[in-house]
Short mmCIF file of C-alpha atoms and ligand atoms in Angstrom, two decimals:
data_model
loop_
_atom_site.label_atom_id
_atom_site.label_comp_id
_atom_site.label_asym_id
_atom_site.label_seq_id
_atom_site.Cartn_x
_atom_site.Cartn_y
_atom_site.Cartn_z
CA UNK A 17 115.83 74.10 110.26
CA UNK A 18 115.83 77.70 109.27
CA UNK A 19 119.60 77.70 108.58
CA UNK A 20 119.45 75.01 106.18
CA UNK A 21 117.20 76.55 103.79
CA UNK A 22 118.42 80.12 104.15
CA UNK A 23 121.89 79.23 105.08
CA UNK A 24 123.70 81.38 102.37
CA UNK A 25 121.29 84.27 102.21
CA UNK A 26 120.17 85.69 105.95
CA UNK A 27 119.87 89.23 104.82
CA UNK A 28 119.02 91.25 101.81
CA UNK A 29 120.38 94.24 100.52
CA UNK A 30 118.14 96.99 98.76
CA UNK A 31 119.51 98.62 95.79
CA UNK A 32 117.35 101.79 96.75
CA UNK A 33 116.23 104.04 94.37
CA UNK A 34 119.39 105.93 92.80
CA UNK A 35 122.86 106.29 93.42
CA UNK A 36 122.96 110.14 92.59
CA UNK A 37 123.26 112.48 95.63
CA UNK A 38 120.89 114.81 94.02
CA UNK A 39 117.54 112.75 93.55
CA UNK A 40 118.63 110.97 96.88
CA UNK A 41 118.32 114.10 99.12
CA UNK A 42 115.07 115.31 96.82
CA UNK A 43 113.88 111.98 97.47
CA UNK A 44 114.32 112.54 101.26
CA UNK A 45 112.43 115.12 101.75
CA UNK A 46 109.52 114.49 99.36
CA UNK A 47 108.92 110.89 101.53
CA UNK A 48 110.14 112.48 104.36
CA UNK A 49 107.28 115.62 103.83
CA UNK A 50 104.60 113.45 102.61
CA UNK A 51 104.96 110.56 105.10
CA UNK A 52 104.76 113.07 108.04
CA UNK A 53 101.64 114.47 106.49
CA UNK A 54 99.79 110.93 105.96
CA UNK A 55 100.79 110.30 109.37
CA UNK A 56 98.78 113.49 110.68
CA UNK A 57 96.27 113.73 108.29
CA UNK A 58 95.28 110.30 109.08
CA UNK A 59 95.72 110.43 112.89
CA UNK A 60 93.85 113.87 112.88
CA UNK A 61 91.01 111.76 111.28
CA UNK A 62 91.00 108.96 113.58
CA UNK A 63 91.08 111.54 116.60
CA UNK A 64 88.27 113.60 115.15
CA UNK A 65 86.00 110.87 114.72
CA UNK A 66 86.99 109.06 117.47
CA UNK A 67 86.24 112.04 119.70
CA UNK A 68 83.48 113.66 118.40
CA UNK A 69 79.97 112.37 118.74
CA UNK A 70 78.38 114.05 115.62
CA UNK A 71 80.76 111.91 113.60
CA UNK A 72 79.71 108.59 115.25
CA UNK A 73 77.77 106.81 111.96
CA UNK A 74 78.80 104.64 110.09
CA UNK A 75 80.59 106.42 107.33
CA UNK A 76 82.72 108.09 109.47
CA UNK A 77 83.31 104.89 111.30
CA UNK A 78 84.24 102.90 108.07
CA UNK A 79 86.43 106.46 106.79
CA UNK A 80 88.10 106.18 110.41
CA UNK A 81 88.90 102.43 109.94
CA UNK A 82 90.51 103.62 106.07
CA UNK A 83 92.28 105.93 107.87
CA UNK A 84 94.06 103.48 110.43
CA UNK A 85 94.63 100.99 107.46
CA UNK A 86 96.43 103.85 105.38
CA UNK A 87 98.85 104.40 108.88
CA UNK A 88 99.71 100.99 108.78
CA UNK A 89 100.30 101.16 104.53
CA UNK A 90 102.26 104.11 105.01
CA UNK A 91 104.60 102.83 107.57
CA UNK A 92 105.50 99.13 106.32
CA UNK A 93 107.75 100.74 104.00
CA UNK A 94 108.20 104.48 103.95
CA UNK A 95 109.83 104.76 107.41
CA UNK A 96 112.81 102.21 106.48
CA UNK A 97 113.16 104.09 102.98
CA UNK A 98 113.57 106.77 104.61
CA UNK A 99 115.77 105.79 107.26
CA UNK A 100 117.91 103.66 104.36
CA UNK A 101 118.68 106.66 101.76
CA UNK A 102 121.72 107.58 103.47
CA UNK A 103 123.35 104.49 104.31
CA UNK A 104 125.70 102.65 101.94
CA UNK A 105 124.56 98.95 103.24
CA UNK A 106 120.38 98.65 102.58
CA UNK A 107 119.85 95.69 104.38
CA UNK A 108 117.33 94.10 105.76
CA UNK A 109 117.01 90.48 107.44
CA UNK A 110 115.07 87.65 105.84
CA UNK A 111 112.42 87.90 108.74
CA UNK A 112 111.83 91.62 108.37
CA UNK A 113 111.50 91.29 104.35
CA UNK A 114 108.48 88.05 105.15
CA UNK A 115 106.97 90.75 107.67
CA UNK A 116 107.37 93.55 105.19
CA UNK A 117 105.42 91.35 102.19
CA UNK A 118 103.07 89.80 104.92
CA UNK A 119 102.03 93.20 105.79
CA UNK A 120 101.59 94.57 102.45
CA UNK A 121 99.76 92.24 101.36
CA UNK A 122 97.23 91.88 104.43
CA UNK A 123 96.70 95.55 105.06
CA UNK A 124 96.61 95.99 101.66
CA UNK A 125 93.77 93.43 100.75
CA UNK A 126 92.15 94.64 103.92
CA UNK A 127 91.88 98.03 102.80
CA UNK A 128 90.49 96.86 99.19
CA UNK A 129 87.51 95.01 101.09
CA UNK A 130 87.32 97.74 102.95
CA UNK A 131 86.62 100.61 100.00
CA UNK A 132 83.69 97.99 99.13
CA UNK A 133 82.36 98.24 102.18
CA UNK A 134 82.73 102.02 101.88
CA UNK A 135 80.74 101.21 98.75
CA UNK A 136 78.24 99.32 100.16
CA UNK A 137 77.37 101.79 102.51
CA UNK A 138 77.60 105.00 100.05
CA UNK A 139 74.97 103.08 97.96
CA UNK A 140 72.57 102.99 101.17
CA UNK A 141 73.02 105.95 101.79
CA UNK A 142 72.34 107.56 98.82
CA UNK A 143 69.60 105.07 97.46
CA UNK A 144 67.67 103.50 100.80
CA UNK A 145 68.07 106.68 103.00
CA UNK A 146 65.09 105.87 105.07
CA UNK A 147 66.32 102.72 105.73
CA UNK A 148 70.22 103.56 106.39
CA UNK A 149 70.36 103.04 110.38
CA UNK A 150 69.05 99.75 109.97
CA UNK A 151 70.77 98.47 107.49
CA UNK A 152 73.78 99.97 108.04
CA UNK A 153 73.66 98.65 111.93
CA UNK A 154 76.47 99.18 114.28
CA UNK A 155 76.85 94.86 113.98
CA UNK A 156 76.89 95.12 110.64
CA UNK A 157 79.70 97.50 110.22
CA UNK A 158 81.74 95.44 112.71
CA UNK A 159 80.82 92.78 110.73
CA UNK A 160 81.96 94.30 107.42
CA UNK A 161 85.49 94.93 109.51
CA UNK A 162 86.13 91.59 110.13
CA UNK A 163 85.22 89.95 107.09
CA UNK A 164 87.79 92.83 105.78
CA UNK A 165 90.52 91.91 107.86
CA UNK A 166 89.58 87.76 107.38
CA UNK A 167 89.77 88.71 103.68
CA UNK A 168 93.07 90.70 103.82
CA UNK A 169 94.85 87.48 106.25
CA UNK A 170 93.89 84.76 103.78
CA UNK A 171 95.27 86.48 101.04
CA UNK A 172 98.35 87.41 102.68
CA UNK A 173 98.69 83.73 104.36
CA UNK A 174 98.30 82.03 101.17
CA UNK A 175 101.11 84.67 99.33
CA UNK A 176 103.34 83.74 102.36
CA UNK A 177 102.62 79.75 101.75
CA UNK A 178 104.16 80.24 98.16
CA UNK A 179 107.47 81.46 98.96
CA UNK A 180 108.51 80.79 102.97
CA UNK A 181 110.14 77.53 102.00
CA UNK A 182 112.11 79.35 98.50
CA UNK A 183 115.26 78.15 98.90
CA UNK A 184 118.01 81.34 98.85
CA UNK A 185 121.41 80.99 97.98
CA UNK A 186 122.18 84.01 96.58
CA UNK A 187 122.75 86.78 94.94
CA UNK A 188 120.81 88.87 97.64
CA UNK A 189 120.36 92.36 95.96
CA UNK A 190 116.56 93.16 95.51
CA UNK A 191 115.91 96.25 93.23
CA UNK A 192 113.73 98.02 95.14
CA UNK A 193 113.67 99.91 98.29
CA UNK A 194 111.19 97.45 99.97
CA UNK A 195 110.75 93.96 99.87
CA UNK A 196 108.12 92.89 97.14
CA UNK A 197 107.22 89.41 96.31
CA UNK A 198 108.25 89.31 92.66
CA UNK A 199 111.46 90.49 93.50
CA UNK A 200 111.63 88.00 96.39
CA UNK A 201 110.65 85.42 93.98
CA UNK A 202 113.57 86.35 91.28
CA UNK A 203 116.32 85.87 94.00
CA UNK A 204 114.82 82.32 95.11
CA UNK A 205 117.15 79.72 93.43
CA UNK A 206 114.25 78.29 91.53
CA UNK A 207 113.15 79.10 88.12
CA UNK A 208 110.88 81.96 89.19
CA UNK A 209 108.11 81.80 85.96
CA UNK A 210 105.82 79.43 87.36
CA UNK A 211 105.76 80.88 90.81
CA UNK A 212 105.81 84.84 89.48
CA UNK A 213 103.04 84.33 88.37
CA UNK A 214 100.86 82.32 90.98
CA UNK A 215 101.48 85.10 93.36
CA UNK A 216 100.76 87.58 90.45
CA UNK A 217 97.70 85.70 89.61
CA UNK A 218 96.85 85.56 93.46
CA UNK A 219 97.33 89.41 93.93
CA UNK A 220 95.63 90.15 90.64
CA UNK A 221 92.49 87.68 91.47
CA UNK A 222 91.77 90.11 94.72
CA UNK A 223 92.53 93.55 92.97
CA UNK A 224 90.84 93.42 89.71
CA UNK A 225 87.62 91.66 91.89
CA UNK A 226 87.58 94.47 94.14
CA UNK A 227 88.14 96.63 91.46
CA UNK A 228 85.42 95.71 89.38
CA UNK A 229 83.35 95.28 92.05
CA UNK A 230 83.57 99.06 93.16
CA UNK A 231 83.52 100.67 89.73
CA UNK A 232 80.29 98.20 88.94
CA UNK A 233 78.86 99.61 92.60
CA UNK A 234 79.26 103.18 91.52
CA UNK A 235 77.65 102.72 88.31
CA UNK A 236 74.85 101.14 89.98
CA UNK A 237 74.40 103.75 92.45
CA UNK A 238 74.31 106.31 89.31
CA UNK A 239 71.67 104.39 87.62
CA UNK A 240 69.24 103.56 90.31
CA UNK A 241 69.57 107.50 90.96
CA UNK A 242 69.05 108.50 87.66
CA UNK A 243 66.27 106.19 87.05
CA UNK A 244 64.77 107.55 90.64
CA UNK A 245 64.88 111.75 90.03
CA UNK A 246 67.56 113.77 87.89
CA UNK A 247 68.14 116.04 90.59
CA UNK A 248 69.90 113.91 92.45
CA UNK A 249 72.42 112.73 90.05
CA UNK A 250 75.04 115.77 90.52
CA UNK A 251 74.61 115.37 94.16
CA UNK A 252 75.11 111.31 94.10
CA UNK A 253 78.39 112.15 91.75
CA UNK A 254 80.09 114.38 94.08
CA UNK A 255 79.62 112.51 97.02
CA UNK A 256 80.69 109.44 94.78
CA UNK A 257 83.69 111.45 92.74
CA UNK A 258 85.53 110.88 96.20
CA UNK A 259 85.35 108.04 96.23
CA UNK A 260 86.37 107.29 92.95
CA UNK A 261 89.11 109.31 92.91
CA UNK A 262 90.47 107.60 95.80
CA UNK A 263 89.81 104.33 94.27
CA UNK A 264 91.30 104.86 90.93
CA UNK A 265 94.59 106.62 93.14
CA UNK A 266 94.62 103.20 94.94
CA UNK A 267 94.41 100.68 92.21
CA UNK A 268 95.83 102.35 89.71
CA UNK A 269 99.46 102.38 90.71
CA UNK A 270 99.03 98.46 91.86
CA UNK A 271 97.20 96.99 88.32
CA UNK A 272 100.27 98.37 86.58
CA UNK A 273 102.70 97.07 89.95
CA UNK A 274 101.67 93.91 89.11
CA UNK A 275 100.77 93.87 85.30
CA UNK A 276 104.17 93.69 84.48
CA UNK A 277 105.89 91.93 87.43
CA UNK A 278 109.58 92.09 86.03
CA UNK A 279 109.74 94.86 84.84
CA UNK A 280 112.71 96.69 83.20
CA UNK A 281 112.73 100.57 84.20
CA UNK A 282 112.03 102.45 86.86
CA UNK A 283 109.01 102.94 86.91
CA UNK A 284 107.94 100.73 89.15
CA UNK A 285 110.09 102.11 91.98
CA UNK A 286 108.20 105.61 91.66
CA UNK A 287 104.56 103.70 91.42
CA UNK A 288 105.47 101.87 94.88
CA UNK A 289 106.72 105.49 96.58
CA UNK A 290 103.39 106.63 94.93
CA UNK A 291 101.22 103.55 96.97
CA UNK A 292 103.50 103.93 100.40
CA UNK A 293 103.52 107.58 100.77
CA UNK A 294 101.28 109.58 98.64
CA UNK A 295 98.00 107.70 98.38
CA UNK A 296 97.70 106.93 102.32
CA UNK A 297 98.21 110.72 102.44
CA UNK A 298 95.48 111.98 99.59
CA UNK A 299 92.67 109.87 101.58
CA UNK A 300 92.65 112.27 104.40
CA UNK A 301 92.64 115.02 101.95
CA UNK A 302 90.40 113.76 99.87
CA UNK A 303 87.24 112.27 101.91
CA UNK A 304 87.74 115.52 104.27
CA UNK A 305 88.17 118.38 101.82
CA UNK A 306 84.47 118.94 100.56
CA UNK A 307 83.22 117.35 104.10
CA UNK A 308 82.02 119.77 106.15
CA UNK A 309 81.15 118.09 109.29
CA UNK A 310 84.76 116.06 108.95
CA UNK A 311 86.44 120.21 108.82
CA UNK A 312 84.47 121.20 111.78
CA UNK A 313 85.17 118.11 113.95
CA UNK A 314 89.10 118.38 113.08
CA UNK A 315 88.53 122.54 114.23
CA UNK A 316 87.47 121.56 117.44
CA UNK A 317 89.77 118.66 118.15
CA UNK A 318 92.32 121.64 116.98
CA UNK A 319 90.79 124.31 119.72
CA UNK A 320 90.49 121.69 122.30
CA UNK A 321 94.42 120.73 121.68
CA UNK A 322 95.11 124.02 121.81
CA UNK A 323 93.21 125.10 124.93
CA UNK A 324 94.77 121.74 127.19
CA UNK A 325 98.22 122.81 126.00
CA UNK A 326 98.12 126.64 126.89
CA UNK A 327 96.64 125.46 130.49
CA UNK A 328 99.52 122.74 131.05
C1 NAG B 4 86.22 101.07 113.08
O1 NAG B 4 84.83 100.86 113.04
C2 NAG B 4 84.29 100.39 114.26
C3 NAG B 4 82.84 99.97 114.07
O2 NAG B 4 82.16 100.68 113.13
C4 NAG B 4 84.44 101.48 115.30
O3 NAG B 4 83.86 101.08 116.52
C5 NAG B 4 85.92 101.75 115.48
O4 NAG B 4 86.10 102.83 116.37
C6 NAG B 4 86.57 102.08 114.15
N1 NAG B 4 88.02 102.11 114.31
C7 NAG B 4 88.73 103.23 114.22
C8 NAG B 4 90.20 103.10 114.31
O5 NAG B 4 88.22 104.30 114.06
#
Protein backbone atom coordinates (compact mmCIF):
# COMPACT_ATOMS: atom_id res chain seq x y z
CA UNK A 1 0.00 0.00 0.00
CA UNK A 2 3.08 2.04 0.57
CA UNK A 3 4.32 1.49 -3.02
CA UNK A 4 1.35 2.84 -4.56
CA UNK A 5 1.45 6.17 -3.12
CA UNK A 6 5.22 6.60 -3.09
CA UNK A 7 5.86 4.41 -6.02
CA UNK A 8 7.94 6.97 -8.11
CA UNK A 9 9.66 8.78 -5.29
CA UNK A 10 11.28 6.22 -2.44
CA UNK A 11 14.17 8.45 -1.69
CA UNK A 12 15.10 12.05 -1.60
CA UNK A 13 18.06 13.74 -2.51
CA UNK A 14 19.40 16.88 -0.52
CA UNK A 15 20.80 19.64 -2.46
CA UNK A 16 23.09 20.46 0.66
CA UNK A 17 24.25 23.66 1.29
CA UNK A 18 26.82 24.69 -1.60
CA UNK A 19 28.53 23.17 -4.31
CA UNK A 20 31.90 25.12 -3.70
CA UNK A 21 34.75 23.04 -2.15
CA UNK A 22 35.68 25.96 -0.07
CA UNK A 23 32.50 26.76 2.13
CA UNK A 24 31.93 22.86 2.02
CA UNK A 25 35.12 21.95 4.01
CA UNK A 26 34.58 25.40 6.28
CA UNK A 27 31.24 24.12 6.70
CA UNK A 28 32.66 20.77 7.96
CA UNK A 29 34.42 21.73 10.50
CA UNK A 30 32.31 24.58 11.95
CA UNK A 31 29.25 21.67 12.37
CA UNK A 32 31.70 19.26 12.85
CA UNK A 33 33.41 21.61 15.99
CA UNK A 34 30.21 22.84 17.27
CA UNK A 35 28.21 19.58 17.18
CA UNK A 36 31.00 17.80 19.19
CA UNK A 37 30.84 20.61 21.69
CA UNK A 38 26.83 20.53 22.17
CA UNK A 39 27.30 16.96 22.48
CA UNK A 40 29.73 17.41 25.60
CA UNK A 41 28.56 20.41 26.92
CA UNK A 42 25.24 18.91 27.20
CA UNK A 43 26.27 15.41 28.36
CA UNK A 44 28.72 17.09 30.91
CA UNK A 45 25.45 18.72 32.22
CA UNK A 46 23.35 15.77 32.39
CA UNK A 47 26.32 13.86 34.20
CA UNK A 48 26.89 16.68 36.65
CA UNK A 49 23.49 16.90 37.75
CA UNK A 50 22.75 13.55 37.48
CA UNK A 51 25.63 12.73 39.82
CA UNK A 52 25.84 15.26 42.16
CA UNK A 53 23.46 15.63 45.03
CA UNK A 54 23.79 19.45 45.64
CA UNK A 55 22.31 19.85 42.19
CA UNK A 56 19.23 17.64 42.87
CA UNK A 57 16.26 20.62 42.81
CA UNK A 58 14.29 21.29 40.58
CA UNK A 59 16.01 23.77 38.39
CA UNK A 60 18.73 21.73 37.81
CA UNK A 61 16.39 18.89 37.16
CA UNK A 62 14.29 20.87 34.54
CA UNK A 63 18.07 22.48 33.05
CA UNK A 64 19.14 18.63 32.95
CA UNK A 65 15.92 17.60 31.06
CA UNK A 66 16.82 20.96 28.43
CA UNK A 67 19.93 19.53 28.20
CA UNK A 68 18.86 15.91 27.00
CA UNK A 69 16.21 17.61 24.65
CA UNK A 70 19.05 19.83 23.01
CA UNK A 71 21.13 16.11 22.41
CA UNK A 72 18.32 14.86 20.72
CA UNK A 73 17.85 18.54 18.56
CA UNK A 74 21.34 18.45 17.81
CA UNK A 75 21.53 15.02 16.43
CA UNK A 76 18.24 14.69 14.16
CA UNK A 77 20.07 16.58 11.70
CA UNK A 78 23.62 17.68 12.26
CA UNK A 79 25.16 14.16 12.28
CA UNK A 80 23.75 13.27 8.62
CA UNK A 81 24.88 16.89 7.42
CA UNK A 82 27.80 16.16 8.41
CA UNK A 83 28.23 12.79 7.27
CA UNK A 84 26.50 14.06 3.68
CA UNK A 85 28.99 17.11 2.77
CA UNK A 86 31.28 14.92 1.01
CA UNK A 87 29.22 12.69 -0.90
CA UNK A 88 27.94 13.51 -4.40
CA UNK A 89 24.41 11.51 -3.86
CA UNK A 90 22.49 13.30 -0.53
CA UNK A 91 19.95 10.91 -0.14
CA UNK A 92 17.86 9.94 2.21
CA UNK A 93 14.78 7.38 2.19
CA UNK A 94 11.18 8.51 2.51
CA UNK A 95 11.02 6.81 6.06
CA UNK A 96 14.12 8.50 7.41
CA UNK A 97 12.90 12.11 6.03
CA UNK A 98 9.01 11.29 8.13
CA UNK A 99 11.42 10.36 11.18
CA UNK A 100 13.62 13.35 10.59
CA UNK A 101 10.32 15.94 10.52
CA UNK A 102 8.59 13.72 13.27
CA UNK A 103 11.48 14.34 15.42
CA UNK A 104 11.91 17.90 14.85
CA UNK A 105 8.90 18.71 15.42
CA UNK A 106 8.26 16.62 18.76
CA UNK A 107 11.53 17.39 20.44
CA UNK A 108 11.23 20.61 19.29
CA UNK A 109 7.68 21.48 20.75
CA UNK A 110 8.82 19.52 23.75
CA UNK A 111 11.59 21.69 24.45
CA UNK A 112 9.30 24.98 23.92
CA UNK A 113 6.91 23.61 26.81
CA UNK A 114 9.70 22.87 28.43
CA UNK A 115 11.47 26.64 28.64
CA UNK A 116 7.84 27.49 30.17
CA UNK A 117 8.19 25.24 32.62
CA UNK A 118 11.71 26.60 33.18
CA UNK A 119 9.63 29.76 33.47
CA UNK A 120 7.27 28.67 35.73
CA UNK A 121 9.67 27.61 38.08
CA UNK A 122 12.19 30.78 37.76
CA UNK A 123 9.07 32.85 38.73
CA UNK A 124 8.75 30.68 42.08
CA UNK A 125 11.74 30.93 42.72
CA UNK A 126 12.36 34.31 42.57
CA UNK A 127 8.83 35.58 43.78
CA UNK A 128 7.36 32.68 46.38
CA UNK A 129 10.84 31.60 47.75
CA UNK A 130 9.42 30.40 50.97
CA UNK A 131 7.14 28.44 49.31
CA UNK A 132 9.45 26.90 46.37
CA UNK A 133 9.82 23.12 47.69
CA UNK A 134 6.26 22.84 47.81
CA UNK A 135 5.24 24.13 44.97
CA UNK A 136 7.80 23.19 42.94
CA UNK A 137 7.33 19.31 44.24
CA UNK A 138 9.30 16.51 42.84
CA UNK A 139 5.44 15.29 41.25
CA UNK A 140 5.03 18.36 39.95
CA UNK A 141 8.14 18.62 37.95
CA UNK A 142 7.50 15.11 36.60
CA UNK A 143 4.36 16.32 35.92
CA UNK A 144 5.50 19.42 34.00
CA UNK A 145 7.77 16.65 31.90
CA UNK A 146 5.08 14.84 30.70
CA UNK A 147 2.66 17.33 29.85
CA UNK A 148 5.95 18.62 27.84
CA UNK A 149 6.53 15.62 26.02
CA UNK A 150 2.31 15.02 25.56
CA UNK A 151 2.51 18.59 24.18
CA UNK A 152 5.55 18.08 21.86
CA UNK A 153 3.75 14.32 20.40
CA UNK A 154 0.43 15.97 19.55
CA UNK A 155 1.96 18.55 17.70
CA UNK A 156 4.26 16.42 15.90
CA UNK A 157 1.37 13.64 15.28
CA UNK A 158 -0.96 16.08 13.91
CA UNK A 159 2.10 17.70 11.41
CA UNK A 160 2.67 14.00 10.40
CA UNK A 161 -1.34 13.50 9.74
CA UNK A 162 -1.05 16.40 7.09
CA UNK A 163 1.42 15.05 4.83
CA UNK A 164 1.99 10.93 5.32
CA UNK A 165 -0.58 10.25 2.64
CA UNK A 166 1.10 13.36 0.00
CA UNK A 167 1.23 11.65 -2.93
CA UNK A 168 5.13 11.87 -4.52
CA UNK A 169 5.87 11.49 -7.94
CA UNK A 170 8.63 13.46 -8.37
CA UNK A 171 11.03 15.64 -8.79
CA UNK A 172 12.76 14.49 -5.46
CA UNK A 173 15.45 17.24 -4.80
CA UNK A 174 14.70 19.07 -1.43
CA UNK A 175 16.82 22.29 -0.94
CA UNK A 176 18.02 21.82 2.20
CA UNK A 177 20.34 19.61 4.00
CA UNK A 178 17.53 18.09 6.19
CA UNK A 179 14.17 17.20 5.62
CA UNK A 180 11.70 20.12 6.56
CA UNK A 181 8.04 20.04 6.11
CA UNK A 182 7.60 22.96 3.72
CA UNK A 183 10.02 21.59 1.55
CA UNK A 184 8.39 18.16 1.88
CA UNK A 185 5.20 19.80 1.11
CA UNK A 186 6.58 21.62 -2.28
CA UNK A 187 7.68 18.17 -3.75
CA UNK A 188 4.12 16.51 -2.93
CA UNK A 189 2.27 16.47 -6.34
CA UNK A 190 -0.46 18.62 -4.92
CA UNK A 191 -0.81 22.27 -5.09
CA UNK A 192 1.19 22.92 -1.91
CA UNK A 193 -0.60 26.62 -0.80
CA UNK A 194 -3.32 25.31 1.14
CA UNK A 195 -1.34 22.71 2.95
CA UNK A 196 2.02 25.14 3.42
CA UNK A 197 0.33 26.83 5.28
CA UNK A 198 -1.78 24.52 7.70
CA UNK A 199 1.45 23.08 8.84
CA UNK A 200 2.87 26.70 8.97
CA UNK A 201 -0.12 27.79 10.83
CA UNK A 202 0.21 24.56 13.07
CA UNK A 203 3.98 25.22 13.86
CA UNK A 204 3.38 28.93 14.24
CA UNK A 205 0.15 28.37 16.67
CA UNK A 206 2.74 26.45 19.24
CA UNK A 207 5.80 28.88 18.79
CA UNK A 208 4.42 32.27 18.95
CA UNK A 209 2.09 30.76 22.17
CA UNK A 210 5.07 29.65 23.85
CA UNK A 211 6.71 32.56 22.87
CA UNK A 212 4.48 34.97 24.19
CA UNK A 213 3.85 33.08 26.95
CA UNK A 214 7.59 33.22 28.20
CA UNK A 215 8.36 36.82 27.32
CA UNK A 216 4.78 37.74 29.18
CA UNK A 217 6.27 35.35 32.26
CA UNK A 218 9.45 37.33 32.44
CA UNK A 219 7.82 40.56 32.45
CA UNK A 220 5.68 39.42 35.16
CA UNK A 221 8.39 38.17 37.23
CA UNK A 222 10.06 41.83 36.74
CA UNK A 223 7.02 43.55 37.88
CA UNK A 224 5.91 41.62 40.86
CA UNK A 225 9.75 42.19 41.88
CA UNK A 226 9.81 45.63 41.29
CA UNK A 227 6.58 46.30 42.88
CA UNK A 228 7.98 43.97 45.98
CA UNK A 229 11.72 45.82 46.75
CA UNK A 230 14.11 47.56 44.08
CA UNK A 231 16.92 45.69 45.25
CA UNK A 232 16.00 42.79 43.88
CA UNK A 233 15.37 43.80 40.39
CA UNK A 234 19.18 43.53 39.08
CA UNK A 235 19.37 40.28 40.80
CA UNK A 236 15.85 38.88 39.26
CA UNK A 237 17.34 40.24 35.67
CA UNK A 238 20.46 38.34 35.69
CA UNK A 239 19.16 35.26 36.77
CA UNK A 240 16.31 35.95 34.13
CA UNK A 241 18.83 37.50 31.22
CA UNK A 242 19.67 33.65 30.82
CA UNK A 243 17.03 32.78 30.24
CA UNK A 244 16.06 35.17 27.84
CA UNK A 245 18.89 35.00 25.95
CA UNK A 246 18.40 31.45 25.45
CA UNK A 247 14.88 31.98 24.55
CA UNK A 248 15.25 34.69 22.06
CA UNK A 249 18.48 32.24 20.52
CA UNK A 250 15.73 29.53 20.29
CA UNK A 251 12.82 31.25 18.73
CA UNK A 252 14.37 33.58 16.93
CA UNK A 253 15.92 31.57 14.14
CA UNK A 254 12.42 29.43 13.93
CA UNK A 255 9.72 32.70 13.75
CA UNK A 256 11.74 33.75 10.73
CA UNK A 257 12.12 29.57 9.59
CA UNK A 258 8.69 29.64 9.32
CA UNK A 259 7.58 33.31 8.59
CA UNK A 260 8.48 32.95 5.23
CA UNK A 261 8.09 29.21 4.42
CA UNK A 262 9.30 29.38 0.67
CA UNK A 263 11.66 31.27 0.79
CA UNK A 264 14.08 32.41 -1.98
CA UNK A 265 17.81 32.75 -0.58
CA UNK A 266 19.80 31.17 1.59
CA UNK A 267 19.15 32.21 4.39
CA UNK A 268 17.19 29.83 5.64
CA UNK A 269 19.79 27.07 5.23
CA UNK A 270 22.22 29.05 7.70
CA UNK A 271 19.11 29.79 10.29
CA UNK A 272 18.46 25.82 10.38
CA UNK A 273 22.55 25.06 10.92
CA UNK A 274 22.05 27.93 13.49
CA UNK A 275 18.86 25.79 15.39
CA UNK A 276 20.72 22.14 14.84
CA UNK A 277 24.12 22.96 15.95
CA UNK A 278 24.70 26.19 17.60
CA UNK A 279 21.75 26.84 19.88
CA UNK A 280 21.72 23.16 21.50
CA UNK A 281 25.37 24.10 22.11
CA UNK A 282 24.96 27.89 23.71
CA UNK A 283 22.41 26.30 26.41
CA UNK A 284 25.15 24.54 28.18
CA UNK A 285 27.16 27.63 27.95
CA UNK A 286 24.78 29.77 28.76
CA UNK A 287 22.69 28.44 31.95
CA UNK A 288 26.29 27.21 33.31
CA UNK A 289 28.57 30.19 32.71
CA UNK A 290 27.48 32.63 35.62
CA UNK A 291 26.28 29.34 37.70
CA UNK A 292 28.45 28.64 40.21
CA UNK A 293 27.23 25.56 41.77
CA UNK A 294 26.63 24.10 37.93
CA UNK A 295 30.99 25.02 37.50
CA UNK A 296 31.76 23.29 40.67
CA UNK A 297 29.63 20.15 40.09
CA UNK A 298 31.13 19.80 36.36
CA UNK A 299 34.94 20.27 38.42
CA UNK A 300 34.30 17.41 40.37
CA UNK A 301 32.64 15.14 37.85
CA UNK A 302 36.05 16.36 35.95
CA UNK A 303 38.46 15.22 39.08
CA UNK A 304 36.48 12.16 39.68
CA UNK A 305 36.91 11.20 35.71
CA UNK A 306 40.18 11.92 36.04
CA UNK A 307 41.09 10.05 39.23
CA UNK A 308 39.04 6.47 37.86
CA UNK A 309 41.04 6.81 34.64
CA UNK A 310 44.66 7.27 36.10
CA UNK A 311 43.77 4.12 38.52
CA UNK A 312 42.45 1.87 35.49
C1 LIG B 1 14.33 15.19 34.30
O1 LIG B 1 13.63 15.58 35.45
C2 LIG B 1 13.24 14.50 36.29
C3 LIG B 1 12.29 14.99 37.37
O2 LIG B 1 12.51 16.27 37.78
C4 LIG B 1 14.49 13.87 36.86
O3 LIG B 1 14.16 12.83 37.74
C5 LIG B 1 15.31 13.34 35.69
O4 LIG B 1 16.53 12.83 36.18
C6 LIG B 1 15.59 14.44 34.68
N1 LIG B 1 16.18 13.86 33.48
C7 LIG B 1 17.44 14.08 33.12
C8 LIG B 1 17.87 13.50 31.83
O5 LIG B 1 18.19 14.72 33.79
Amino acid sequence: MDGANHSVVSEFVFLGLSDSWDIQLLLFLFSSVFYMASLMGNLLIVFSVASDSNLHSPMYFLLANLSFLDLGICSIAAPKMIYDLFRKHKTISFGGCVVQIFFIHAVGGTEMVLLIAMAFDRYVAICKPLHYLTIMSPRRCVLFLVASWIIGLIHSVTQLAFVVDLPFCGPNELDSFFCDLPGFIKLACIEPYTLGLMVTANSGFISVASFLILIISYIFILVTVQKKSLGGISKALSTLSAHVTVVVLFFGPLIFFYMCPFPISHMDKFLAIFDAVITPFLNPVIYTFRNKEMKAAMRRLCTQFVSYSKIS
